[in-house]
Coordinates of C-alpha atoms in Angstrom, one line a residue:
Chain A
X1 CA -35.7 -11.9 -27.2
X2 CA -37.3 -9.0 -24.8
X3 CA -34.0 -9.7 -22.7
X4 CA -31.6 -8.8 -25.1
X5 CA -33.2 -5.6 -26.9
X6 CA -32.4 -2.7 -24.8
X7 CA -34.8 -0.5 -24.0
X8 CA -34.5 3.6 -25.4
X9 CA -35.8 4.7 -22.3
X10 CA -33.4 2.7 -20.0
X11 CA -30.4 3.3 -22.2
X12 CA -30.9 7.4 -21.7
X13 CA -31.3 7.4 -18.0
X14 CA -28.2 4.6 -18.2
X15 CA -25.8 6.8 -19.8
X16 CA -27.3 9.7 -18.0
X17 CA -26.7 8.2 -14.5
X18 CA -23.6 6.7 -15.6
X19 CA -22.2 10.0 -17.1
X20 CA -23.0 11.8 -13.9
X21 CA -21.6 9.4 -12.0
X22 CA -18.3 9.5 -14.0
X23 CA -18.4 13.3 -13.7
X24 CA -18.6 13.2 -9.8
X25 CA -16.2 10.8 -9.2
X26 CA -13.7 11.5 -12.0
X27 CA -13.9 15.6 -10.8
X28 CA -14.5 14.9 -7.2
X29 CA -13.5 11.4 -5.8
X30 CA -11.0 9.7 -7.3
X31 CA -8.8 11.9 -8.1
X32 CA -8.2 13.2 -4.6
X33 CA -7.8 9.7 -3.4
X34 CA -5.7 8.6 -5.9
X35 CA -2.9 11.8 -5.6
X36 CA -3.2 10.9 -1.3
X37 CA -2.5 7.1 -2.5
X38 CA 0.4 8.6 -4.7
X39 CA 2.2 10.6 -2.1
X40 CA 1.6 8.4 0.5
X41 CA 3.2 6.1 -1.8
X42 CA 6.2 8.5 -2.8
X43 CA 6.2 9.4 0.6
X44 CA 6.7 5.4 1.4
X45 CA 9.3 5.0 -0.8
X46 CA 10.9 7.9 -0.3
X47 CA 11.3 7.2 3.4
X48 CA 12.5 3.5 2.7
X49 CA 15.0 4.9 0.4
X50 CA 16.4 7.0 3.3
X51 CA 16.1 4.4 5.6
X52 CA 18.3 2.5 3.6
X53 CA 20.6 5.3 2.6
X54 CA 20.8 6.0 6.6
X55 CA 21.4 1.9 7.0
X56 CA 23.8 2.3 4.5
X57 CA 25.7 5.4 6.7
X58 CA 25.5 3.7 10.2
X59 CA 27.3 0.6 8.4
X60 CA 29.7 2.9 7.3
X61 CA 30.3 4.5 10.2
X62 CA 30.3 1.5 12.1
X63 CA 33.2 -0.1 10.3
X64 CA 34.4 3.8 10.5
X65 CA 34.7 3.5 13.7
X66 CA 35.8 -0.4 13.7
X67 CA 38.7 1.1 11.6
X68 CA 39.4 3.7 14.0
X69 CA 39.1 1.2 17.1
X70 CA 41.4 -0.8 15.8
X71 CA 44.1 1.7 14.6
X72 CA 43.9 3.2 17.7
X73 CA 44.2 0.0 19.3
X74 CA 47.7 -0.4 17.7
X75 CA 48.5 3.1 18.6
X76 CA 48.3 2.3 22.4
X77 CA 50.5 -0.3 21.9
X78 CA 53.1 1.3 20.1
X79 CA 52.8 4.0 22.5
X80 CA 52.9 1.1 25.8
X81 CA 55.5 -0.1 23.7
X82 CA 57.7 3.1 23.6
X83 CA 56.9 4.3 27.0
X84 CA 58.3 0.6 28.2
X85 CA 61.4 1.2 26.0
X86 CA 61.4 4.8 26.7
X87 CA 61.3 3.7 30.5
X88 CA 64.0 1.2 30.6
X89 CA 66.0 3.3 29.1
X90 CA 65.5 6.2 31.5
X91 CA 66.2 3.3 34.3
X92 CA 69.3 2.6 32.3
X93 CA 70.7 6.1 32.2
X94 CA 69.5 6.6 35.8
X95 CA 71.5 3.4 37.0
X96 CA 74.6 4.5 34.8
X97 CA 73.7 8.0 36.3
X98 CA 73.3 7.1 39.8
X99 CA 76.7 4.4 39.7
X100 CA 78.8 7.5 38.0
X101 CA 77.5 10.0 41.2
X102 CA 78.1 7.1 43.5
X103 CA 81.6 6.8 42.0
X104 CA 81.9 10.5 42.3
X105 CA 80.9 10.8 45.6
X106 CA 83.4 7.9 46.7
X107 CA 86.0 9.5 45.4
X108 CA 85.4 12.9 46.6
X109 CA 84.7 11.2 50.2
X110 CA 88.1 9.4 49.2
X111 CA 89.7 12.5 48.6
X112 CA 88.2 14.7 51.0
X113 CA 89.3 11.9 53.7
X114 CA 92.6 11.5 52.1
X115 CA 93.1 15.5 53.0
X116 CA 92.3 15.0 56.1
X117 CA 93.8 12.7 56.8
X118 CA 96.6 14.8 55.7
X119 CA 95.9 17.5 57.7
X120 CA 95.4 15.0 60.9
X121 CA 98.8 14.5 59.5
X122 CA 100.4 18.5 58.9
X123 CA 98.5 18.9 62.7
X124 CA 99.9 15.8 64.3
X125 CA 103.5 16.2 63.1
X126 CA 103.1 20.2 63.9
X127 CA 101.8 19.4 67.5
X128 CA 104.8 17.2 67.9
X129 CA 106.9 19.6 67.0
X130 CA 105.4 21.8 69.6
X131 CA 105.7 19.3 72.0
X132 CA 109.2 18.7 71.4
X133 CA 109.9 22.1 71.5
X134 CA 108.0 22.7 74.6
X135 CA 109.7 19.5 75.9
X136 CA 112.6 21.0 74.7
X137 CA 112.1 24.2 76.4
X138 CA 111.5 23.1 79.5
X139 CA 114.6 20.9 79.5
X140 CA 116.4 23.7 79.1
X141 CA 114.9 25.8 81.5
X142 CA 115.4 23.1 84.5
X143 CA 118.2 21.6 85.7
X144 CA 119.3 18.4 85.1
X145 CA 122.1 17.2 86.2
X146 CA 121.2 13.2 85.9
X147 CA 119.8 10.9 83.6
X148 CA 117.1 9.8 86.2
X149 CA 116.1 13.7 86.9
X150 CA 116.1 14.2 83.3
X151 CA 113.8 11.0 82.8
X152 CA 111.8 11.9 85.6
X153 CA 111.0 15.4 84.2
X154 CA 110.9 14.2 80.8
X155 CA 108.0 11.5 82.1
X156 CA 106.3 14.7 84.3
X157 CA 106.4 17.2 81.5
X158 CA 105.0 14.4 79.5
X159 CA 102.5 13.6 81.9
X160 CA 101.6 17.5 82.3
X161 CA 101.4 17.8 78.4
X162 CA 98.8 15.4 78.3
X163 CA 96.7 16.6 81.2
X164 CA 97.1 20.3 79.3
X165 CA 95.8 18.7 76.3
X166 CA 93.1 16.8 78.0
X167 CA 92.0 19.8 79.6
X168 CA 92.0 21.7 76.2
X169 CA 89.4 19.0 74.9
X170 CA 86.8 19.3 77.8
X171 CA 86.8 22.8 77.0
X172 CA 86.8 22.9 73.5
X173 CA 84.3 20.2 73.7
Chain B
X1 CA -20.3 -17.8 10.4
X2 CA -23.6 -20.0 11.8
X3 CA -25.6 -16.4 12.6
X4 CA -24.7 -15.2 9.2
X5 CA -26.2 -18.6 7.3
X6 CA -29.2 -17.8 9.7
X7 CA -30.1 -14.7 8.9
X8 CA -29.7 -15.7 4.8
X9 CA -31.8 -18.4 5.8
X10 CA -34.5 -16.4 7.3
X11 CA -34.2 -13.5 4.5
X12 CA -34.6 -16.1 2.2
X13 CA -37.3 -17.9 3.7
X14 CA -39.3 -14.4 4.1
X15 CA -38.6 -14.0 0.0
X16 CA -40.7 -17.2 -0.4
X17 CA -44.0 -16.3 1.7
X18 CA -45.9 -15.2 -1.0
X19 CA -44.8 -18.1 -2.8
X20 CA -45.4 -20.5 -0.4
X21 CA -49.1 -19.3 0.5
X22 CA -50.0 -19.6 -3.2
X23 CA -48.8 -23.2 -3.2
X24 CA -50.5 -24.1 -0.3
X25 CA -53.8 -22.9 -1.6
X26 CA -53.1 -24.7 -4.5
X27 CA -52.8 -22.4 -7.0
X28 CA -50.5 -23.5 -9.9
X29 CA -46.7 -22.0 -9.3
X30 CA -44.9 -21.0 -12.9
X31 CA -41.3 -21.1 -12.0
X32 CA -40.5 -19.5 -15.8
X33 CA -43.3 -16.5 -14.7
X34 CA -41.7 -15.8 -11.3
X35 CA -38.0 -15.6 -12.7
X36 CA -38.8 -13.4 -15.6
X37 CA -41.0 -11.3 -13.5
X38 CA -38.0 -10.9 -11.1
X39 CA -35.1 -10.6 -13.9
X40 CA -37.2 -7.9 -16.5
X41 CA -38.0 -4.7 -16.0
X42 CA -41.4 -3.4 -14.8
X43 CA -43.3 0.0 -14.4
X44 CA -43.5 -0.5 -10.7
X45 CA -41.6 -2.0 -7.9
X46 CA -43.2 -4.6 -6.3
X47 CA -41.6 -4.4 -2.5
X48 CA -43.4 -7.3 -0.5
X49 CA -47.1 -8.7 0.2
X50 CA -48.9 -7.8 3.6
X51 CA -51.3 -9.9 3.9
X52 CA -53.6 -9.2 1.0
X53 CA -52.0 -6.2 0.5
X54 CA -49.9 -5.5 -2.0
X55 CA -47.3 -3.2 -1.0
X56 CA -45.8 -1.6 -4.6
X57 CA -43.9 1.1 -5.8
X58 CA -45.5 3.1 -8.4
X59 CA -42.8 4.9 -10.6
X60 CA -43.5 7.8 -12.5
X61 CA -44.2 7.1 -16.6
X62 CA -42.5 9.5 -18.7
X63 CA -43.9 9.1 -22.6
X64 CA -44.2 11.2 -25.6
X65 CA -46.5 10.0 -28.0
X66 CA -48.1 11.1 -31.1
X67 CA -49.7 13.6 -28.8
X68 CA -47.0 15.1 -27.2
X69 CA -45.3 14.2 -23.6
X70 CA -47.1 12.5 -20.7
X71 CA -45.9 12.2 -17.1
X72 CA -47.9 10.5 -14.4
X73 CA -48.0 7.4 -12.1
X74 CA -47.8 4.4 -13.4
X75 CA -50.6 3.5 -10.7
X76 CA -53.0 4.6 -13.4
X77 CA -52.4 2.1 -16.3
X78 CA -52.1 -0.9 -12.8
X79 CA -54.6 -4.1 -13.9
X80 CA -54.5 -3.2 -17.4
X81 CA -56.3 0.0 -17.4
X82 CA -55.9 3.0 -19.8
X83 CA -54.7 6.5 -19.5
X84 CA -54.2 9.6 -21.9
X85 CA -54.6 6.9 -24.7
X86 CA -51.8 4.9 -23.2
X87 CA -51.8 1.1 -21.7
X88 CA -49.4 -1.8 -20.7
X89 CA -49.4 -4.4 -23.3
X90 CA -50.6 -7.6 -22.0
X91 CA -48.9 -9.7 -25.2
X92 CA -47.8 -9.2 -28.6
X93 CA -44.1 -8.1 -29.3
X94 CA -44.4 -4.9 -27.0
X95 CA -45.4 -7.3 -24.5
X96 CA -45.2 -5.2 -20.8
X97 CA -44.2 -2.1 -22.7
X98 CA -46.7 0.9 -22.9
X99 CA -48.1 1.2 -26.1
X100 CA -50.6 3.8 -27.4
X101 CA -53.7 2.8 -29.2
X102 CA -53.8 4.7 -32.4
X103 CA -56.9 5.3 -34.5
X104 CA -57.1 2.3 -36.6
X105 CA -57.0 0.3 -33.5
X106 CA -52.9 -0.6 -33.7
X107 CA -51.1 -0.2 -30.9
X108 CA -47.8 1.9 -31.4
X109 CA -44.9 1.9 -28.7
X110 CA -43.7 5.5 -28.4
X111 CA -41.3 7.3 -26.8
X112 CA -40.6 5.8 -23.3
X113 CA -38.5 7.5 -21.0
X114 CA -40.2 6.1 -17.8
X115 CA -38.9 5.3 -14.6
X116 CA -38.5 1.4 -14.4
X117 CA -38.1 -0.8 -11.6
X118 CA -34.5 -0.9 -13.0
X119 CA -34.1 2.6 -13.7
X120 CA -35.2 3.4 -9.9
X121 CA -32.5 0.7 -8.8
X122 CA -30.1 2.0 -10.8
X123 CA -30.4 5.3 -9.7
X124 CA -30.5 4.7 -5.8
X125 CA -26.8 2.6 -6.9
X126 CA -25.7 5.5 -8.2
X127 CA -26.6 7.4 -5.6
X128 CA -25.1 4.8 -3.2
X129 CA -22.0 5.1 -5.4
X130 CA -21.6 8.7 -5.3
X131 CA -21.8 8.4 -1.3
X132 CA -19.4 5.6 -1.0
X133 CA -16.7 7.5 -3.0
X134 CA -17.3 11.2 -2.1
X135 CA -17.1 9.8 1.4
X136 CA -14.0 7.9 1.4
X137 CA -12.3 11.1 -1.0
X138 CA -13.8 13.3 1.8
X139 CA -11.8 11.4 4.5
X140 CA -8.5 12.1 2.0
X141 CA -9.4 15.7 1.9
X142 CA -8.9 15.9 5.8
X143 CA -6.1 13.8 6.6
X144 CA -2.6 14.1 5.5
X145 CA -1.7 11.2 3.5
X146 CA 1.5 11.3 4.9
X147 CA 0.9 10.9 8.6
X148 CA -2.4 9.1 8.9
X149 CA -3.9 5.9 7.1
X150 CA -6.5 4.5 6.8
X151 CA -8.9 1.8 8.7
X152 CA -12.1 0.1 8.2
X153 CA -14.3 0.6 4.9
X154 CA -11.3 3.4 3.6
X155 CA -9.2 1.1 4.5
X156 CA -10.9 -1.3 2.0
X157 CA -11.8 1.1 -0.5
X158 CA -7.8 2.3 -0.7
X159 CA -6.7 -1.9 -1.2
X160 CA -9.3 -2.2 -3.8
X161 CA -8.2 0.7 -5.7
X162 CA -4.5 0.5 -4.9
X163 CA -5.3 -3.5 -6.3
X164 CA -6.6 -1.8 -9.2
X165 CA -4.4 0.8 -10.2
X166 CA -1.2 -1.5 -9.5
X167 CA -2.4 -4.9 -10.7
X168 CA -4.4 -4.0 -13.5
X169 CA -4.8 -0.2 -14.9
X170 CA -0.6 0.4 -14.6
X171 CA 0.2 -2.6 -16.3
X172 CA -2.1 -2.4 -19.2
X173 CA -2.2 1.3 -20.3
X174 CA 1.3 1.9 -19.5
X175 CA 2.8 5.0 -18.8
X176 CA -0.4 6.9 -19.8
X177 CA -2.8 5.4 -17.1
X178 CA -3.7 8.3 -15.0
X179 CA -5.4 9.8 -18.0
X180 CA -8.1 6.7 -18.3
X181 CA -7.8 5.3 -14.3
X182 CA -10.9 7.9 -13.2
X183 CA -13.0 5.9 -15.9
X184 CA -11.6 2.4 -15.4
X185 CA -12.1 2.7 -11.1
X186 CA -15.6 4.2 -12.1
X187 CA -16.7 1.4 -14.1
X188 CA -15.2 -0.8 -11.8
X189 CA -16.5 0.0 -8.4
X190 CA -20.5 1.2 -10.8
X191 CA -20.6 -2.7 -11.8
X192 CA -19.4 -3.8 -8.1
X193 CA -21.8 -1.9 -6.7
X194 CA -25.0 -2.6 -9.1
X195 CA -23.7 -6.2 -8.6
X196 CA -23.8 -6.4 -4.7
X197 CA -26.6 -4.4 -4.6
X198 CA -28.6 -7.0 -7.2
X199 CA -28.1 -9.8 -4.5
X200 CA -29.8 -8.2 -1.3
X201 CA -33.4 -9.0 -1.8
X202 CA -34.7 -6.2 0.4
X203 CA -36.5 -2.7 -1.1
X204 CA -34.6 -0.5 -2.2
X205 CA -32.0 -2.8 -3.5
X206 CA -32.4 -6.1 -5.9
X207 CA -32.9 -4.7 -8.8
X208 CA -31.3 -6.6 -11.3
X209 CA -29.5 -4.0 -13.2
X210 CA -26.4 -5.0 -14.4
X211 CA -28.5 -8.1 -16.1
X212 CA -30.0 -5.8 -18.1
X213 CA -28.6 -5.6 -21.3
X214 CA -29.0 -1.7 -21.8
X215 CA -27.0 -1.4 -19.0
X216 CA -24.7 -3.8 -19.8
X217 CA -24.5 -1.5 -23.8
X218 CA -23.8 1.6 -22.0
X219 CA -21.1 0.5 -20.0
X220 CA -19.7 -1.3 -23.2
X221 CA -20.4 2.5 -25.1
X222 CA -18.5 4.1 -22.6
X223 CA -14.9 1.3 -23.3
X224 CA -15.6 1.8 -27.1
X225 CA -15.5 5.4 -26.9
X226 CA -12.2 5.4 -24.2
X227 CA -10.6 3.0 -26.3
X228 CA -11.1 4.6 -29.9
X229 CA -11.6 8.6 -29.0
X230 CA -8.0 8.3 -27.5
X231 CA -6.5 6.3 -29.8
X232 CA -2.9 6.6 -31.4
X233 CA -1.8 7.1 -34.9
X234 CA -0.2 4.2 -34.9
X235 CA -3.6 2.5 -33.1
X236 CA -5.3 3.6 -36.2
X237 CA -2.5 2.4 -38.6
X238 CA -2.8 -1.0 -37.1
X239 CA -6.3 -1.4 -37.7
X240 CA -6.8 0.2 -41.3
X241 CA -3.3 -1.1 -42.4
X242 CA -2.1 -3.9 -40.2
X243 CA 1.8 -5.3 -40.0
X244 CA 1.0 -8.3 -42.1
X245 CA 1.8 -9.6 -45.4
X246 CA 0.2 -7.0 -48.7
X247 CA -2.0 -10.1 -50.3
X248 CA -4.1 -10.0 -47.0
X249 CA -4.3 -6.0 -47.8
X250 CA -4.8 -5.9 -51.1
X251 CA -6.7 -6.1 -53.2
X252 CA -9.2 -7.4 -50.8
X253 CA -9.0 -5.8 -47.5
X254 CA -9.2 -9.1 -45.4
X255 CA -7.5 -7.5 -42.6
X256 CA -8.4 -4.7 -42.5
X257 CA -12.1 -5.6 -42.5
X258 CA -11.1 -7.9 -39.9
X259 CA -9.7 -5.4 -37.7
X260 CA -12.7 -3.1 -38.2
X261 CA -15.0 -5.5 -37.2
X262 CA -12.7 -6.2 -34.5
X263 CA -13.5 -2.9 -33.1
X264 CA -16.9 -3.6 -32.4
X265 CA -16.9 -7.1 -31.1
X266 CA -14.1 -6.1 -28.0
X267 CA -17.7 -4.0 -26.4
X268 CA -19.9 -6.2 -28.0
X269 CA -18.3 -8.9 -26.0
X270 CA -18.1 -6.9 -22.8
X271 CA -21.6 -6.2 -23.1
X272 CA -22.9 -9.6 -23.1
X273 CA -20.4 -11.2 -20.6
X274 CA -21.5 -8.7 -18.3
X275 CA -25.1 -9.0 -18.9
X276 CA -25.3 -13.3 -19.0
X277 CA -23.2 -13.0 -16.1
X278 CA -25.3 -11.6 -14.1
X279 CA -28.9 -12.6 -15.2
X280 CA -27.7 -16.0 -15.5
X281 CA -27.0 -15.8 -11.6
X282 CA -30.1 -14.4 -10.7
X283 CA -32.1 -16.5 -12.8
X284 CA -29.7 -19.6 -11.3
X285 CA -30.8 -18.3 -7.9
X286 CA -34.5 -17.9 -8.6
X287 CA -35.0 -21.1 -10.0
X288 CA -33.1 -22.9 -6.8
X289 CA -36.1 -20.8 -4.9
X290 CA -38.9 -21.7 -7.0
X291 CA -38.1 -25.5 -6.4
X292 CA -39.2 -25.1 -2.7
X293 CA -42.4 -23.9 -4.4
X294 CA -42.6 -26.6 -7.6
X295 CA -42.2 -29.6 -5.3
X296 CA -45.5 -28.3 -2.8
X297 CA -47.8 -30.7 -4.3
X298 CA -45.2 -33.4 -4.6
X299 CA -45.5 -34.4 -1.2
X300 CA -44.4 -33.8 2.6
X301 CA -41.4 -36.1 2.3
X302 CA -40.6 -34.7 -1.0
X303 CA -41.1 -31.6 -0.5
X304 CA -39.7 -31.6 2.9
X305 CA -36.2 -32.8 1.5
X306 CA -36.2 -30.4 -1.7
X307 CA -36.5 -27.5 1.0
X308 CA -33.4 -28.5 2.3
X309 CA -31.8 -28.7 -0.7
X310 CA -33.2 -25.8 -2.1
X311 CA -31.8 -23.7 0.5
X312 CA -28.7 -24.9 0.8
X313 CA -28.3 -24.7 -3.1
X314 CA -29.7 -21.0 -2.9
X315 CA -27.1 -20.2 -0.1
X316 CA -24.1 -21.6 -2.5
X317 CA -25.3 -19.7 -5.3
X318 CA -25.6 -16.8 -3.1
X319 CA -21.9 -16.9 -2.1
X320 CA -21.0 -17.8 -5.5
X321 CA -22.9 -14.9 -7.1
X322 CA -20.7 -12.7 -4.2
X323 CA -17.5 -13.8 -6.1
X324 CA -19.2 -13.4 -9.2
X325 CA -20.1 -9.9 -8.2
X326 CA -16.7 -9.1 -7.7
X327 CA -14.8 -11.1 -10.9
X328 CA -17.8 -9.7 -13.1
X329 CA -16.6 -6.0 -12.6
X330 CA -12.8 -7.0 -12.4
X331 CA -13.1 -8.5 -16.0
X332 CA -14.9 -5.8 -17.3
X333 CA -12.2 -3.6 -15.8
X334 CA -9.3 -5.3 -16.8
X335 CA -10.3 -6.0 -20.3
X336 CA -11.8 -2.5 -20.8
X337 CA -8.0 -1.6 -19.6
X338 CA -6.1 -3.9 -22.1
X339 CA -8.2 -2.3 -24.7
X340 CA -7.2 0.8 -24.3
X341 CA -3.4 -0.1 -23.6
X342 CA -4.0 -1.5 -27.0
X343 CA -5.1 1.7 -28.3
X344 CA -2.0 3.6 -26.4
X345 CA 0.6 1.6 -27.5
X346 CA 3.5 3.6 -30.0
X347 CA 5.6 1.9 -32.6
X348 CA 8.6 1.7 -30.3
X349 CA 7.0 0.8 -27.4
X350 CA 5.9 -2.4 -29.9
X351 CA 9.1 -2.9 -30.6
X352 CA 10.5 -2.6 -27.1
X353 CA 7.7 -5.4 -26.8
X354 CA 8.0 -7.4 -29.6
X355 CA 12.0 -7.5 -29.2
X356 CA 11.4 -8.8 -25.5
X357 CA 9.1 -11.3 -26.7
X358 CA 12.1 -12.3 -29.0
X359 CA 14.7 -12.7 -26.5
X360 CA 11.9 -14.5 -24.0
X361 CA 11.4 -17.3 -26.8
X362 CA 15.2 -17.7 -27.7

């Protein structure tokens, strides 16, 4: 029975220790520990909450820029695409361009020979009427009484022509 | 592991030297004597035996008697003797109590406010308590909680109470719980500490103070007054006029009375599982000890073997008595905790309850 009847004495200094205990610890120790186990807590969550916000805004980002990859992607195409067409169809006009100069240019060679040979012409048909007026000339100046003589002098004059005409080109040229 | 068992071992074998040299010469060994002796409370602290020599630690007597107050050693009333009028009875009901002889020859047991073997053990827990906990708060003050954390025995200390506050003080009270959590972690880590420090045999610990029961009534006290100073309205309501049917109201207040009652048997209940608990262990381990010591005369070959046993047995019940240790003061906590969620709880956070209860059964 001596067990289980507290004593008067023990029960004061009991409560006494006890109550200054609870003082201490409930003023002094716990708490401080229990607001650093709070905000370390906060602070936990807090920062695993951001973590996951910042997961959240890479992923985002990443198929962002998976988006933008792509589109791009299909932008360089359709830009290979129309600097191909673009470029075929500057070699078309070119070729059209280059056959219509060519075209020009043989026909103003065409011409332009045509002329001269026109004026090889004028000059050949004018030098032959010099030379047959010349020829002409000198006929008339000599004296002829035969067809021989007159051949003769016809073939000399013709033969003097010629030397005055290939003397003309050395020195002309 | 092995080194650990081996210094238990030896501990425990240096525990049982007195013992053993008063078997071997013969004397009669009372098993009963020796556990009481070691599980009630005494005016001085009996540390070890040198030799011859006793080696004791007189605590002071504190007494007011019909004459007025008395302070002095309780080195003066050792072996029986008598001083200011004052002795320790040797029987009767105030049996190992002081007592004052009065006139007529009567012995009358006055005021006693002395400092007991348990009163000195509960006082150097305390003290270890305070230490423990004003050190590991200290270590809070000068860190940020933020950048560092911490290791070792605050490491510990922060998983125990983090367990605590999580597991068991949150859920209970509810939103309310950092009004009551100082108390509950006080209790907690008091009883924890009182426990441990009951199962190390060496001075200044092994007091067995928790397996006192005035201890045990205080600690109780303090729950009772948590629970029912703090109380809601609708706390009270439940108790003086539960939700049940009006016949169990009136005109007799079965329910009521049943409630009211109830009230006292939620500490009651704490105190004594607390208490047994704990003087059940130590008496558990005592007696495993005191078998060594029974069996002397038995025998070499008995004895020899029941040494063997003994210790191992003792060694079990010291391990289990750790676990109790620990499960002792979670209990208290936990229950002390529903108790006062019990006494927190509002009408609609009932019905919250009572609705989810509902929709859990259909």
């Amino acid at each position: 029975m001596g067990l289980l009847q507290p004593e008067s004495g023990l029960l004061f200094w009991m409560a006494l220790a006890f109550g200054v205990v609870f003082v201490l610890l409930a003023k002094y120790g716990f708490p401080v520990i229990l607001k650093s186990i709070e905000e370390r807590k906060d602070f936990i969550s807090t920062s695993l909450a951001e973590a996951h916000e910042a997961r959240q805004q890479v992923a985002q980002v990443e198929s962002t820029c998976q988006a933008l990859r792509a589109k791009t992607e299909t932008q360089r195409m359709q830009i290979l695409q129309q600097a191909a067409d673009l470029r075929n169809q500057l070699i078309a006009v070119a070729q059209k361009d280059a056959d219509a100069e060519r075209e020009r240019l043989v026909a103003d060679a065409r011409q332009q020979a045509e002329s001269e040979r026109q004026a090889i012409l004028r000059d050949a048909n004018g030098q032959v009427v010099m030379m047959a007026i010349a020829l002409t000339e000198r006929l008339l100046r000599s004296n002829l009484q035969d067809k021989e003589a007159q051949t003769a002098l016809a073939e000399q004059l013709l033969k003097e022509i010629n030397s005055e005409k290939a003397n003309q080109s050395c020195t002309q040229g | 592991m092995n080194w650990k068992l081996v210094i238990i071992g030896v501990l425990a074998g240096f525990m049982n030297v007195p013992l053993a040299a008063r078997a071997a010469e013969g004397e009669e060994v009372n098993a009963i004597e020796i556990v009481m002796g070691h599980i009630s409370d005494s005016y001085e602290w009996h540390i070890t035996n040198i030799g011859e020599h006793e080696l004791t630690l007189h605590l002071p007597v504190i007494v007011r008697s019909k004459d007025g107050w008395h302070c002095f050693s309780s080195s003066r009333l050792h072996g029986g003797h008598e001083y200011q009028g004052l002795h320790i009875a040797s029987e009767g009901p105030y049996e190992g109590k002081i007592v004052e002889r009065l006139a007529d020859g009567s012995e009358h047991r006055p005021l006693d406010l002395s400092i007991t073997k348990t009163t000195a053990g509960l006082f150097v827990n305390s003290l270890v308590l305070v230490v423990l906990i004003l050190g590991v708060a200290r270590w809070y003050r000068r860190h940020r909680s933020t950048s560092d954390a911490p290791g070792g025995f605050v490491g510990i200390m922060e998983m125990l109470i983090t367990m605590l506050v999580d597991e068991v003080i949150e859920p209970c009270i509810g939103p309310n719980y950092r009004r009551f959590a100082p108390y509950l972690l006080t209790a907690f880590f008091f009883i924890l500490i009182n426990n441990l420090m009951g199962l190390i045999p060496i001075f200044p610990a092994g007091s067995n103070v928790t397996g006192n029961i005035a201890v045990t009534l205080v600690l109780a006290m303090a729950t009772f007054l948590a629970v029912n100073l703090f109380g809601t309205k609708h706390y009270w309501k439940d108790v003086l006029w539960p939700d049940v049917p009006w016949w169990l109201k009136v005109p007799l207040p079965i329910m009521p009375f049943i409630e009211f009652i109830g009230l006292f048997t939620k500490p009651f209940a704490l105190m004594i599982r607390l208490f047994a608990n704990i003087m059940a262990g130590h008496s558990v381990i005592l007696i495993l000890t005191c078998i060594v010591f029974v069996t002397a005369r038995m025998g070499a070959a008995v004895n020899g073997s029941m040494i063997v046993v003994s210790m191992l047995l003792s060694i079990f019940m010291n391990c289990l008595e750790l676990l109790v240790a620990f499960l002792q003061a979670y209990v208290f906590t936990m229950l002390s905790a529903v108790f006062i969620g019990l006494a927190q709880e509002s009408p609609h956070a009932e019905e919250e309850h009572s609705s989810e209860s509902n929709s859990d059964v259909n």
